[in-house]
Amino acid sequence: MNAPTANAPILFFDSGLGGLTVLGPTRALLPTAPIVYAADYAGLPYGQKSEAELAARVPALLGRLVERYQPRLAVIACNTASTIALAHVRAALDLPIVGTVPAIKPAAELTKTGVIGVLGTEATVRQPYVDDLGARFAHDKIVVRHGSPGLVTGAEAKLRGKAVDPDVIARAIAGLRDQPGGDKLDVIVLACTHFPLLHDELQAAAGADVRLIDGAAGIARRIAHLTEGQSWPACAVPGIAVFTRSDDRPPPPLAALAPYGIGSIETI
Ligand code: DGL
């Protein structure tokens, strides 16, 4: 592949606004990187979809986006899409693809009690990919998992300035704690990119002695490493957010995206 031009963007992809939690730390490391942020609102929530549906949908949509925006690298800023479709996307597309997978390895290094909670979508927490991460990095720990679609809805609402239902937060934490061994957990992996948007609410419900972790900073470092030595614009250019068209869910106001360097919104 030829060296990318300075204007070639980094493409971030999620079902919704969760991927902004990966975009944030990436912009901190690469402040002038041109950005395209793509959200599949027509497909949200991914956590309620089948493996077969996502394994077909995600590579097809990313293929369209790559053709349209010609990115230098694509980030699947979604645990659900990554744990199900990363291999399919890599097989289908000829550019570097960075995925997002649950931060079980760092959680296993952090826990003192030996009990880790994994909070994700229902689809993510049932993936063999997650079994595998547990077996490789946390075989001597107890790993309790819980899927919470309500947190995805809550995070989307919060970015639109709406209140988050405290019961949804409480139920998500109880879903981990009420499992055998769950009362001793001291680390919770936020295994959905939407969930760090609710960090403060989840921290308050889990208590100060529980660490919440996610993989965003590590992904940002990986993106910086993979693009090291490439050219970038001299100063920051406004990013583009692109949403797949959904009758039920219009794109959010630009003001919600502006803090992430987004300057315009498109629908496809
Ligand atoms: N943000 C996505 C993730 O990281 C999923 C949200 C959804 O569409 O259910 O898993």
PDB file of C-alpha atoms and ligand atoms in Angstrom:
ATOM      1  CA  MET A   1       0.000   0.000   0.000  1.00  0.00           C
ATOM      2  CA  ASN A   2       1.253   3.538  -0.805  1.00  0.00           C
ATOM      3  CA  ALA A   3       1.898   5.920   2.100  1.00  0.00           C
ATOM      4  CA  PRO A   4      -1.382   7.695   2.914  1.00  0.00           C
ATOM      5  CA  THR A   5      -1.743  11.382   2.086  1.00  0.00           C
ATOM      6  CA  ALA A   6      -1.921  13.867   4.963  1.00  0.00           C
ATOM      7  CA  ASN A   7      -5.663  14.290   4.434  1.00  0.00           C
ATOM      8  CA  ALA A   8      -6.540  10.593   4.582  1.00  0.00           C
ATOM      9  CA  PRO A   9      -8.780  10.198   7.641  1.00  0.00           C
ATOM     10  CA  ILE A  10      -8.962   7.671  10.433  1.00  0.00           C
ATOM     11  CA  LEU A  11     -12.391   6.033  10.298  1.00  0.00           C
ATOM     12  CA  PHE A  12     -14.087   5.228  13.606  1.00  0.00           C
ATOM     13  CA  PHE A  13     -17.054   2.892  13.479  1.00  0.00           C
ATOM     14  CA  ASP A  14     -19.706   2.008  16.071  1.00  0.00           C
ATOM     15  CA  SER A  15     -23.430   1.266  16.153  1.00  0.00           C
ATOM     16  CA  GLY A  16     -23.955   4.631  17.839  1.00  0.00           C
ATOM     17  CA  LEU A  17     -22.134   7.231  19.908  1.00  0.00           C
ATOM     18  CA  GLY A  18     -20.096   4.833  22.072  1.00  0.00           C
ATOM     19  CA  GLY A  19     -17.099   4.987  19.767  1.00  0.00           C
ATOM     20  CA  LEU A  20     -16.621   8.616  20.788  1.00  0.00           C
ATOM     21  CA  THR A  21     -15.024   7.222  23.953  1.00  0.00           C
ATOM     22  CA  VAL A  22     -12.280   5.794  21.727  1.00  0.00           C
ATOM     23  CA  LEU A  23     -12.100   8.856  19.491  1.00  0.00           C
ATOM     24  CA  GLY A  24     -11.494  11.128  22.533  1.00  0.00           C
ATOM     25  CA  PRO A  25      -8.152   9.618  23.656  1.00  0.00           C
ATOM     26  CA  THR A  26      -7.070   9.157  20.022  1.00  0.00           C
ATOM     27  CA  ARG A  27      -7.489  12.877  19.317  1.00  0.00           C
ATOM     28  CA  ALA A  28      -5.463  13.624  22.421  1.00  0.00           C
ATOM     29  CA  LEU A  29      -2.546  11.655  20.915  1.00  0.00           C
ATOM     30  CA  LEU A  30      -3.081  12.706  17.269  1.00  0.00           C
ATOM     31  CA  PRO A  31      -4.653  16.166  17.473  1.00  0.00           C
ATOM     32  CA  THR A  32      -4.532  16.975  13.759  1.00  0.00           C
ATOM     33  CA  ALA A  33      -5.677  13.585  12.480  1.00  0.00           C
ATOM     34  CA  PRO A  34      -8.618  13.987  10.068  1.00  0.00           C
ATOM     35  CA  ILE A  35     -11.568  12.041  11.485  1.00  0.00           C
ATOM     36  CA  VAL A  36     -14.622  10.332  10.055  1.00  0.00           C
ATOM     37  CA  TYR A  37     -16.882   9.004  12.809  1.00  0.00           C
ATOM     38  CA  ALA A  38     -19.484   6.554  11.520  1.00  0.00           C
ATOM     39  CA  ALA A  39     -22.493   5.390  13.552  1.00  0.00           C
ATOM     40  CA  ASP A  40     -24.835   2.685  12.290  1.00  0.00           C
ATOM     41  CA  TYR A  41     -28.038   4.130  13.740  1.00  0.00           C
ATOM     42  CA  ALA A  42     -30.079   1.983  11.352  1.00  0.00           C
ATOM     43  CA  GLY A  43     -28.591  -1.056  13.099  1.00  0.00           C
ATOM     44  CA  LEU A  44     -28.435   0.139  16.741  1.00  0.00           C
ATOM     45  CA  PRO A  45     -28.464  -1.717  19.117  1.00  0.00           C
ATOM     46  CA  TYR A  46     -25.920  -4.286  17.962  1.00  0.00           C
ATOM     47  CA  GLY A  47     -26.101  -6.016  21.333  1.00  0.00           C
ATOM     48  CA  GLN A  48     -29.558  -7.369  20.453  1.00  0.00           C
ATOM     49  CA  LYS A  49     -28.558  -8.699  17.050  1.00  0.00           C
ATOM     50  CA  SER A  50     -27.481 -12.199  16.078  1.00  0.00           C
ATOM     51  CA  GLU A  51     -23.916 -13.185  15.304  1.00  0.00           C
ATOM     52  CA  ALA A  52     -24.862 -14.028  11.706  1.00  0.00           C
ATOM     53  CA  GLU A  53     -26.485 -10.659  11.152  1.00  0.00           C
ATOM     54  CA  LEU A  54     -23.485  -8.711  12.468  1.00  0.00           C
ATOM     55  CA  ALA A  55     -20.949 -10.891  10.682  1.00  0.00           C
ATOM     56  CA  ALA A  56     -22.634  -9.888   7.420  1.00  0.00           C
ATOM     57  CA  ARG A  57     -23.661  -6.311   8.216  1.00  0.00           C
ATOM     58  CA  VAL A  58     -20.457  -4.896   9.682  1.00  0.00           C
ATOM     59  CA  PRO A  59     -18.032  -5.817   6.845  1.00  0.00           C
ATOM     60  CA  ALA A  60     -20.551  -4.705   4.205  1.00  0.00           C
ATOM     61  CA  LEU A  61     -21.117  -1.318   5.814  1.00  0.00           C
ATOM     62  CA  LEU A  62     -17.441  -0.765   6.529  1.00  0.00           C
ATOM     63  CA  GLY A  63     -16.727  -1.613   2.892  1.00  0.00           C
ATOM     64  CA  ARG A  64     -19.078   1.180   1.772  1.00  0.00           C
ATOM     65  CA  LEU A  65     -17.516   3.629   4.213  1.00  0.00           C
ATOM     66  CA  VAL A  66     -13.972   2.770   3.165  1.00  0.00           C
ATOM     67  CA  GLU A  67     -14.878   3.285  -0.466  1.00  0.00           C
ATOM     68  CA  ARG A  68     -16.510   6.625   0.275  1.00  0.00           C
ATOM     69  CA  TYR A  69     -13.967   8.151   2.670  1.00  0.00           C
ATOM     70  CA  GLN A  70     -10.716   6.339   1.720  1.00  0.00           C
ATOM     71  CA  PRO A  71      -9.380   6.147   5.288  1.00  0.00           C
ATOM     72  CA  ARG A  72      -5.782   5.250   6.128  1.00  0.00           C
ATOM     73  CA  LEU A  73      -6.975   3.004   8.966  1.00  0.00           C
ATOM     74  CA  ALA A  74     -10.343   1.901  10.398  1.00  0.00           C
ATOM     75  CA  VAL A  75     -11.163   1.450  14.063  1.00  0.00           C
ATOM     76  CA  ILE A  76     -14.070  -0.782  15.023  1.00  0.00           C
ATOM     77  CA  ALA A  77     -14.855   1.217  18.150  1.00  0.00           C
ATOM     78  CA  CYS A  78     -17.428  -1.318  19.286  1.00  0.00           C
ATOM     79  CA  ASN A  79     -16.849  -4.437  21.367  1.00  0.00           C
ATOM     80  CA  THR A  80     -19.892  -6.221  19.969  1.00  0.00           C
ATOM     81  CA  ALA A  81     -18.867  -5.730  16.341  1.00  0.00           C
ATOM     82  CA  SER A  82     -15.213  -6.512  17.123  1.00  0.00           C
ATOM     83  CA  THR A  83     -15.778  -9.724  19.085  1.00  0.00           C
ATOM     84  CA  ILE A  84     -18.102 -11.021  16.334  1.00  0.00           C
ATOM     85  CA  ALA A  85     -16.924  -9.517  13.044  1.00  0.00           C
ATOM     86  CA  LEU A  86     -13.277  -8.433  13.341  1.00  0.00           C
ATOM     87  CA  ALA A  87     -11.936 -11.448  11.434  1.00  0.00           C
ATOM     88  CA  HIS A  88     -14.583 -11.031   8.699  1.00  0.00           C
ATOM     89  CA  VAL A  89     -13.726  -7.336   8.310  1.00  0.00           C
ATOM     90  CA  ARG A  90      -9.999  -8.032   8.119  1.00  0.00           C
ATOM     91  CA  ALA A  91     -10.608 -10.693   5.486  1.00  0.00           C
ATOM     92  CA  ALA A  92     -12.800  -8.363   3.417  1.00  0.00           C
ATOM     93  CA  LEU A  93     -10.870  -5.079   3.527  1.00  0.00           C
ATOM     94  CA  ASP A  94      -7.377  -4.144   2.530  1.00  0.00           C
ATOM     95  CA  LEU A  95      -6.386  -1.588   5.150  1.00  0.00           C
ATOM     96  CA  PRO A  96      -5.260  -1.745   8.789  1.00  0.00           C
ATOM     97  CA  ILE A  97      -8.194  -2.499  11.097  1.00  0.00           C
ATOM     98  CA  VAL A  98      -8.006  -1.891  14.845  1.00  0.00           C
ATOM     99  CA  GLY A  99     -10.601  -3.674  16.982  1.00  0.00           C
ATOM    100  CA  THR A 100     -11.916  -3.124  20.490  1.00  0.00           C
ATOM    101  CA  VAL A 101     -11.987  -6.101  22.822  1.00  0.00           C
ATOM    102  CA  PRO A 102     -12.827  -6.357  26.527  1.00  0.00           C
ATOM    103  CA  ALA A 103      -9.925  -5.252  28.754  1.00  0.00           C
ATOM    104  CA  ILE A 104      -9.810  -8.566  30.657  1.00  0.00           C
ATOM    105  CA  LYS A 105      -6.002  -8.768  30.633  1.00  0.00           C
ATOM    106  CA  PRO A 106      -5.420  -5.471  32.500  1.00  0.00           C
ATOM    107  CA  ALA A 107      -8.337  -6.298  34.803  1.00  0.00           C
ATOM    108  CA  ALA A 108      -6.693  -9.605  35.752  1.00  0.00           C
ATOM    109  CA  GLU A 109      -3.491  -7.725  36.570  1.00  0.00           C
ATOM    110  CA  LEU A 110      -5.367  -5.205  38.737  1.00  0.00           C
ATOM    111  CA  THR A 111      -7.724  -7.346  40.797  1.00  0.00           C
ATOM    112  CA  LYS A 112      -6.769  -8.081  44.403  1.00  0.00           C
ATOM    113  CA  THR A 113      -9.824 -10.154  45.284  1.00  0.00           C
ATOM    114  CA  GLY A 114      -9.543 -12.317  42.161  1.00  0.00           C
ATOM    115  CA  VAL A 115     -13.067 -11.427  41.012  1.00  0.00           C
ATOM    116  CA  ILE A 116     -13.575  -9.413  37.814  1.00  0.00           C
ATOM    117  CA  GLY A 117     -16.865  -8.163  36.417  1.00  0.00           C
ATOM    118  CA  VAL A 118     -17.383  -7.798  32.669  1.00  0.00           C
ATOM    119  CA  LEU A 119     -20.203  -5.460  31.707  1.00  0.00           C
ATOM    120  CA  GLY A 120     -21.041  -5.468  28.015  1.00  0.00           C
ATOM    121  CA  THR A 121     -23.896  -5.929  25.605  1.00  0.00           C
ATOM    122  CA  GLU A 122     -25.815  -9.201  25.686  1.00  0.00           C
ATOM    123  CA  ALA A 123     -24.139 -10.235  22.423  1.00  0.00           C
ATOM    124  CA  THR A 124     -20.611  -9.457  23.657  1.00  0.00           C
ATOM    125  CA  VAL A 125     -20.828 -11.275  26.969  1.00  0.00           C
ATOM    126  CA  ARG A 126     -21.859 -14.543  25.293  1.00  0.00           C
ATOM    127  CA  GLN A 127     -18.992 -14.529  22.745  1.00  0.00           C
ATOM    128  CA  PRO A 128     -16.420 -17.340  22.608  1.00  0.00           C
ATOM    129  CA  TYR A 129     -13.911 -14.506  22.056  1.00  0.00           C
ATOM    130  CA  VAL A 130     -14.589 -13.444  25.656  1.00  0.00           C
ATOM    131  CA  ASP A 131     -14.280 -17.063  26.916  1.00  0.00           C
ATOM    132  CA  ASP A 132     -10.945 -17.122  25.197  1.00  0.00           C
ATOM    133  CA  LEU A 133      -9.706 -13.867  26.782  1.00  0.00           C
ATOM    134  CA  GLY A 134     -10.774 -15.236  30.177  1.00  0.00           C
ATOM    135  CA  ALA A 135      -8.958 -18.536  29.581  1.00  0.00           C
ATOM    136  CA  ARG A 136      -5.772 -16.797  28.411  1.00  0.00           C
ATOM    137  CA  PHE A 137      -5.499 -13.963  30.890  1.00  0.00           C
ATOM    138  CA  ALA A 138      -7.764 -14.700  33.858  1.00  0.00           C
ATOM    139  CA  HIS A 139      -7.818 -18.501  34.189  1.00  0.00           C
ATOM    140  CA  ASP A 140      -7.077 -18.247  37.922  1.00  0.00           C
ATOM    141  CA  LYS A 141      -9.761 -15.565  38.510  1.00  0.00           C
ATOM    142  CA  ILE A 142     -13.522 -15.577  38.759  1.00  0.00           C
ATOM    143  CA  VAL A 143     -14.980 -13.661  35.818  1.00  0.00           C
ATOM    144  CA  VAL A 144     -18.660 -12.704  36.112  1.00  0.00           C
ATOM    145  CA  ARG A 145     -20.388 -11.251  33.041  1.00  0.00           C
ATOM    146  CA  HIS A 146     -23.560  -9.314  32.528  1.00  0.00           C
ATOM    147  CA  GLY A 147     -25.188  -7.844  29.433  1.00  0.00           C
ATOM    148  CA  SER A 148     -27.020  -4.545  29.791  1.00  0.00           C
ATOM    149  CA  PRO A 149     -28.873  -3.078  26.795  1.00  0.00           C
ATOM    150  CA  GLY A 150     -30.266  -0.377  29.109  1.00  0.00           C
ATOM    151  CA  LEU A 151     -26.818   1.166  29.518  1.00  0.00           C
ATOM    152  CA  VAL A 152     -26.538   1.628  25.746  1.00  0.00           C
ATOM    153  CA  THR A 153     -29.856   3.491  25.678  1.00  0.00           C
ATOM    154  CA  GLY A 154     -28.792   5.477  28.754  1.00  0.00           C
ATOM    155  CA  ALA A 155     -25.469   6.524  27.220  1.00  0.00           C
ATOM    156  CA  GLU A 156     -27.149   7.649  23.986  1.00  0.00           C
ATOM    157  CA  ALA A 157     -29.666   9.659  26.041  1.00  0.00           C
ATOM    158  CA  LYS A 158     -26.972  11.251  28.197  1.00  0.00           C
ATOM    159  CA  LEU A 159     -25.109  12.592  25.156  1.00  0.00           C
ATOM    160  CA  ARG A 160     -28.362  14.209  24.048  1.00  0.00           C
ATOM    161  CA  GLY A 161     -28.611  15.920  27.419  1.00  0.00           C
ATOM    162  CA  LYS A 162     -31.310  13.607  28.823  1.00  0.00           C
ATOM    163  CA  ALA A 163     -31.397  12.131  32.310  1.00  0.00           C
ATOM    164  CA  VAL A 164     -30.217   8.561  32.861  1.00  0.00           C
ATOM    165  CA  ASP A 165     -32.578   6.261  34.760  1.00  0.00           C
ATOM    166  CA  PRO A 166     -30.793   5.364  38.048  1.00  0.00           C
ATOM    167  CA  ASP A 167     -32.574   1.973  38.080  1.00  0.00           C
ATOM    168  CA  VAL A 168     -30.824   1.015  34.848  1.00  0.00           C
ATOM    169  CA  ILE A 169     -27.456   1.752  36.445  1.00  0.00           C
ATOM    170  CA  ALA A 170     -28.331  -0.089  39.664  1.00  0.00           C
ATOM    171  CA  ARG A 171     -29.602  -3.137  37.733  1.00  0.00           C
ATOM    172  CA  ALA A 172     -26.412  -3.309  35.675  1.00  0.00           C
ATOM    173  CA  ILE A 173     -24.205  -3.413  38.777  1.00  0.00           C
ATOM    174  CA  ALA A 174     -26.557  -5.854  40.542  1.00  0.00           C
ATOM    175  CA  GLY A 175     -26.397  -8.095  37.471  1.00  0.00           C
ATOM    176  CA  LEU A 176     -22.706  -8.646  38.261  1.00  0.00           C
ATOM    177  CA  ARG A 177     -22.818  -8.591  42.061  1.00  0.00           C
ATOM    178  CA  ASP A 178     -25.698 -11.057  42.339  1.00  0.00           C
ATOM    179  CA  GLN A 179     -23.764 -13.826  40.605  1.00  0.00           C
ATOM    180  CA  PRO A 180     -21.744 -16.389  42.623  1.00  0.00           C
ATOM    181  CA  GLY A 181     -18.579 -14.621  43.825  1.00  0.00           C
ATOM    182  CA  GLY A 182     -19.827 -11.290  42.469  1.00  0.00           C
ATOM    183  CA  ASP A 183     -20.038  -9.689  45.916  1.00  0.00           C
ATOM    184  CA  LYS A 184     -16.204  -9.687  46.021  1.00  0.00           C
ATOM    185  CA  LEU A 185     -15.521  -8.067  42.656  1.00  0.00           C
ATOM    186  CA  ASP A 186     -13.074  -5.177  42.747  1.00  0.00           C
ATOM    187  CA  VAL A 187     -12.601  -4.471  39.009  1.00  0.00           C
ATOM    188  CA  ILE A 188     -15.287  -3.992  36.372  1.00  0.00           C
ATOM    189  CA  VAL A 189     -14.367  -4.079  32.689  1.00  0.00           C
ATOM    190  CA  LEU A 190     -16.544  -1.693  30.688  1.00  0.00           C
ATOM    191  CA  ALA A 191     -16.770  -3.992  27.670  1.00  0.00           C
ATOM    192  CA  CYS A 192     -18.972  -1.756  25.558  1.00  0.00           C
ATOM    193  CA  THR A 193     -17.709   1.552  24.231  1.00  0.00           C
ATOM    194  CA  HIS A 194     -20.954   3.252  25.252  1.00  0.00           C
ATOM    195  CA  PHE A 195     -20.419   2.539  28.938  1.00  0.00           C
ATOM    196  CA  PRO A 196     -17.549   4.954  29.720  1.00  0.00           C
ATOM    197  CA  LEU A 197     -20.053   7.708  28.868  1.00  0.00           C
ATOM    198  CA  LEU A 198     -21.787   6.582  32.103  1.00  0.00           C
ATOM    199  CA  HIS A 199     -18.556   6.197  34.069  1.00  0.00           C
ATOM    200  CA  ASP A 200     -19.545   8.489  36.935  1.00  0.00           C
ATOM    201  CA  GLU A 201     -22.992   6.951  37.367  1.00  0.00           C
ATOM    202  CA  LEU A 202     -21.562   3.398  37.296  1.00  0.00           C
ATOM    203  CA  GLN A 203     -18.751   4.333  39.691  1.00  0.00           C
ATOM    204  CA  ALA A 204     -21.220   5.809  42.171  1.00  0.00           C
ATOM    205  CA  ALA A 205     -23.359   2.653  42.033  1.00  0.00           C
ATOM    206  CA  ALA A 206     -20.397   0.241  42.253  1.00  0.00           C
ATOM    207  CA  GLY A 207     -18.691   2.079  45.138  1.00  0.00           C
ATOM    208  CA  ALA A 208     -15.287   3.715  45.483  1.00  0.00           C
ATOM    209  CA  ASP A 209     -13.464   0.415  46.149  1.00  0.00           C
ATOM    210  CA  VAL A 210     -14.256  -0.894  42.652  1.00  0.00           C
ATOM    211  CA  ARG A 211     -12.052   0.099  39.681  1.00  0.00           C
ATOM    212  CA  LEU A 212     -13.771   0.607  36.334  1.00  0.00           C
ATOM    213  CA  ILE A 213     -11.531   0.047  33.333  1.00  0.00           C
ATOM    214  CA  ASP A 214     -11.866   0.124  29.579  1.00  0.00           C
ATOM    215  CA  GLY A 215      -9.529  -0.311  26.629  1.00  0.00           C
ATOM    216  CA  ALA A 216      -9.782   3.134  25.011  1.00  0.00           C
ATOM    217  CA  ALA A 217      -6.363   4.504  26.004  1.00  0.00           C
ATOM    218  CA  GLY A 218      -4.662   1.318  24.782  1.00  0.00           C
ATOM    219  CA  ILE A 219      -6.509   1.477  21.467  1.00  0.00           C
ATOM    220  CA  ALA A 220      -5.466   5.112  21.018  1.00  0.00           C
ATOM    221  CA  ARG A 221      -1.827   4.110  21.584  1.00  0.00           C
ATOM    222  CA  ARG A 222      -2.196   1.281  19.078  1.00  0.00           C
ATOM    223  CA  ILE A 223      -3.581   3.692  16.449  1.00  0.00           C
ATOM    224  CA  ALA A 224      -0.720   6.126  17.093  1.00  0.00           C
ATOM    225  CA  HIS A 225       1.776   3.268  16.756  1.00  0.00           C
ATOM    226  CA  LEU A 226       0.279   1.983  13.493  1.00  0.00           C
ATOM    227  CA  THR A 227       0.309   5.458  11.935  1.00  0.00           C
ATOM    228  CA  GLU A 228       3.739   6.465  13.232  1.00  0.00           C
ATOM    229  CA  GLY A 229       5.790   8.332  10.626  1.00  0.00           C
ATOM    230  CA  GLN A 230       2.742   9.103   8.440  1.00  0.00           C
ATOM    231  CA  SER A 231       1.978  12.671   7.414  1.00  0.00           C
ATOM    232  CA  TRP A 232      -0.866  14.675   8.948  1.00  0.00           C
ATOM    233  CA  PRO A 233      -2.367  18.105   8.227  1.00  0.00           C
ATOM    234  CA  ALA A 234      -0.479  20.999   9.835  1.00  0.00           C
ATOM    235  CA  CYS A 235      -3.496  21.944  11.940  1.00  0.00           C
ATOM    236  CA  ALA A 236      -6.714  20.249  13.006  1.00  0.00           C
ATOM    237  CA  VAL A 237      -9.469  19.988  10.407  1.00  0.00           C
ATOM    238  CA  PRO A 238     -13.124  19.556  11.494  1.00  0.00           C
ATOM    239  CA  GLY A 239     -14.158  15.895  11.522  1.00  0.00           C
ATOM    240  CA  ILE A 240     -17.207  14.405   9.816  1.00  0.00           C
ATOM    241  CA  ALA A 241     -19.834  12.287  11.566  1.00  0.00           C
ATOM    242  CA  VAL A 242     -21.844   9.997   9.334  1.00  0.00           C
ATOM    243  CA  PHE A 243     -25.004   8.200  10.430  1.00  0.00           C
ATOM    244  CA  THR A 244     -26.888   5.434   8.642  1.00  0.00           C
ATOM    245  CA  ARG A 245     -30.423   6.685   8.161  1.00  0.00           C
ATOM    246  CA  SER A 246     -32.971   5.629  10.779  1.00  0.00           C
ATOM    247  CA  ASP A 247     -36.569   6.876  10.969  1.00  0.00           C
ATOM    248  CA  ASP A 248     -36.679   6.378  14.751  1.00  0.00           C
ATOM    249  CA  ARG A 249     -33.370   7.957  15.624  1.00  0.00           C
ATOM    250  CA  PRO A 250     -32.143  11.192  14.055  1.00  0.00           C
ATOM    251  CA  PRO A 251     -28.475  12.143  14.456  1.00  0.00           C
ATOM    252  CA  PRO A 252     -27.709  14.052  17.672  1.00  0.00           C
ATOM    253  CA  PRO A 253     -27.224  17.822  17.617  1.00  0.00           C
ATOM    254  CA  LEU A 254     -23.815  18.865  16.331  1.00  0.00           C
ATOM    255  CA  ALA A 255     -23.115  20.483  19.727  1.00  0.00           C
ATOM    256  CA  ALA A 256     -22.959  16.985  21.295  1.00  0.00           C
ATOM    257  CA  LEU A 257     -20.240  15.962  18.836  1.00  0.00           C
ATOM    258  CA  ALA A 258     -18.267  19.217  18.649  1.00  0.00           C
ATOM    259  CA  PRO A 259     -16.195  18.426  21.797  1.00  0.00           C
ATOM    260  CA  TYR A 260     -14.819  15.448  19.833  1.00  0.00           C
ATOM    261  CA  GLY A 261     -13.675  17.662  16.944  1.00  0.00           C
ATOM    262  CA  ILE A 262     -16.671  16.913  14.704  1.00  0.00           C
ATOM    263  CA  GLY A 263     -17.700  19.847  12.499  1.00  0.00           C
ATOM    264  CA  SER A 264     -20.397  18.367  10.245  1.00  0.00           C
ATOM    265  CA  ILE A 265     -22.960  15.577  10.066  1.00  0.00           C
ATOM    266  CA  GLU A 266     -23.943  13.447   7.075  1.00  0.00           C
ATOM    267  CA  THR A 267     -26.479  10.669   6.692  1.00  0.00           C
ATOM    268  CA  ILE A 268     -26.181   7.749   4.289  1.00  0.00           C
TER     269      ILE A 268
HETATM  270  N1  DGL B   1     -20.928   0.350  21.513  1.00  0.00           N
HETATM  271  C1  DGL B   1     -21.175  -1.021  21.246  1.00  0.00           C
HETATM  272  C2  DGL B   1     -20.163  -1.927  21.944  1.00  0.00           C
HETATM  273  O1  DGL B   1     -19.072  -1.511  22.251  1.00  0.00           O
HETATM  274  C3  DGL B   1     -22.532  -1.635  21.264  1.00  0.00           C
HETATM  275  C4  DGL B   1     -23.793  -0.919  21.535  1.00  0.00           C
HETATM  276  C5  DGL B   1     -24.971  -1.600  20.872  1.00  0.00           C
HETATM  277  O2  DGL B   1     -25.207  -1.264  19.715  1.00  0.00           O
HETATM  278  O3  DGL B   1     -25.616  -2.482  21.481  1.00  0.00           O
HETATM  279  O4  DGL B   1     -20.411  -3.082  22.168  1.00  0.00           O
END
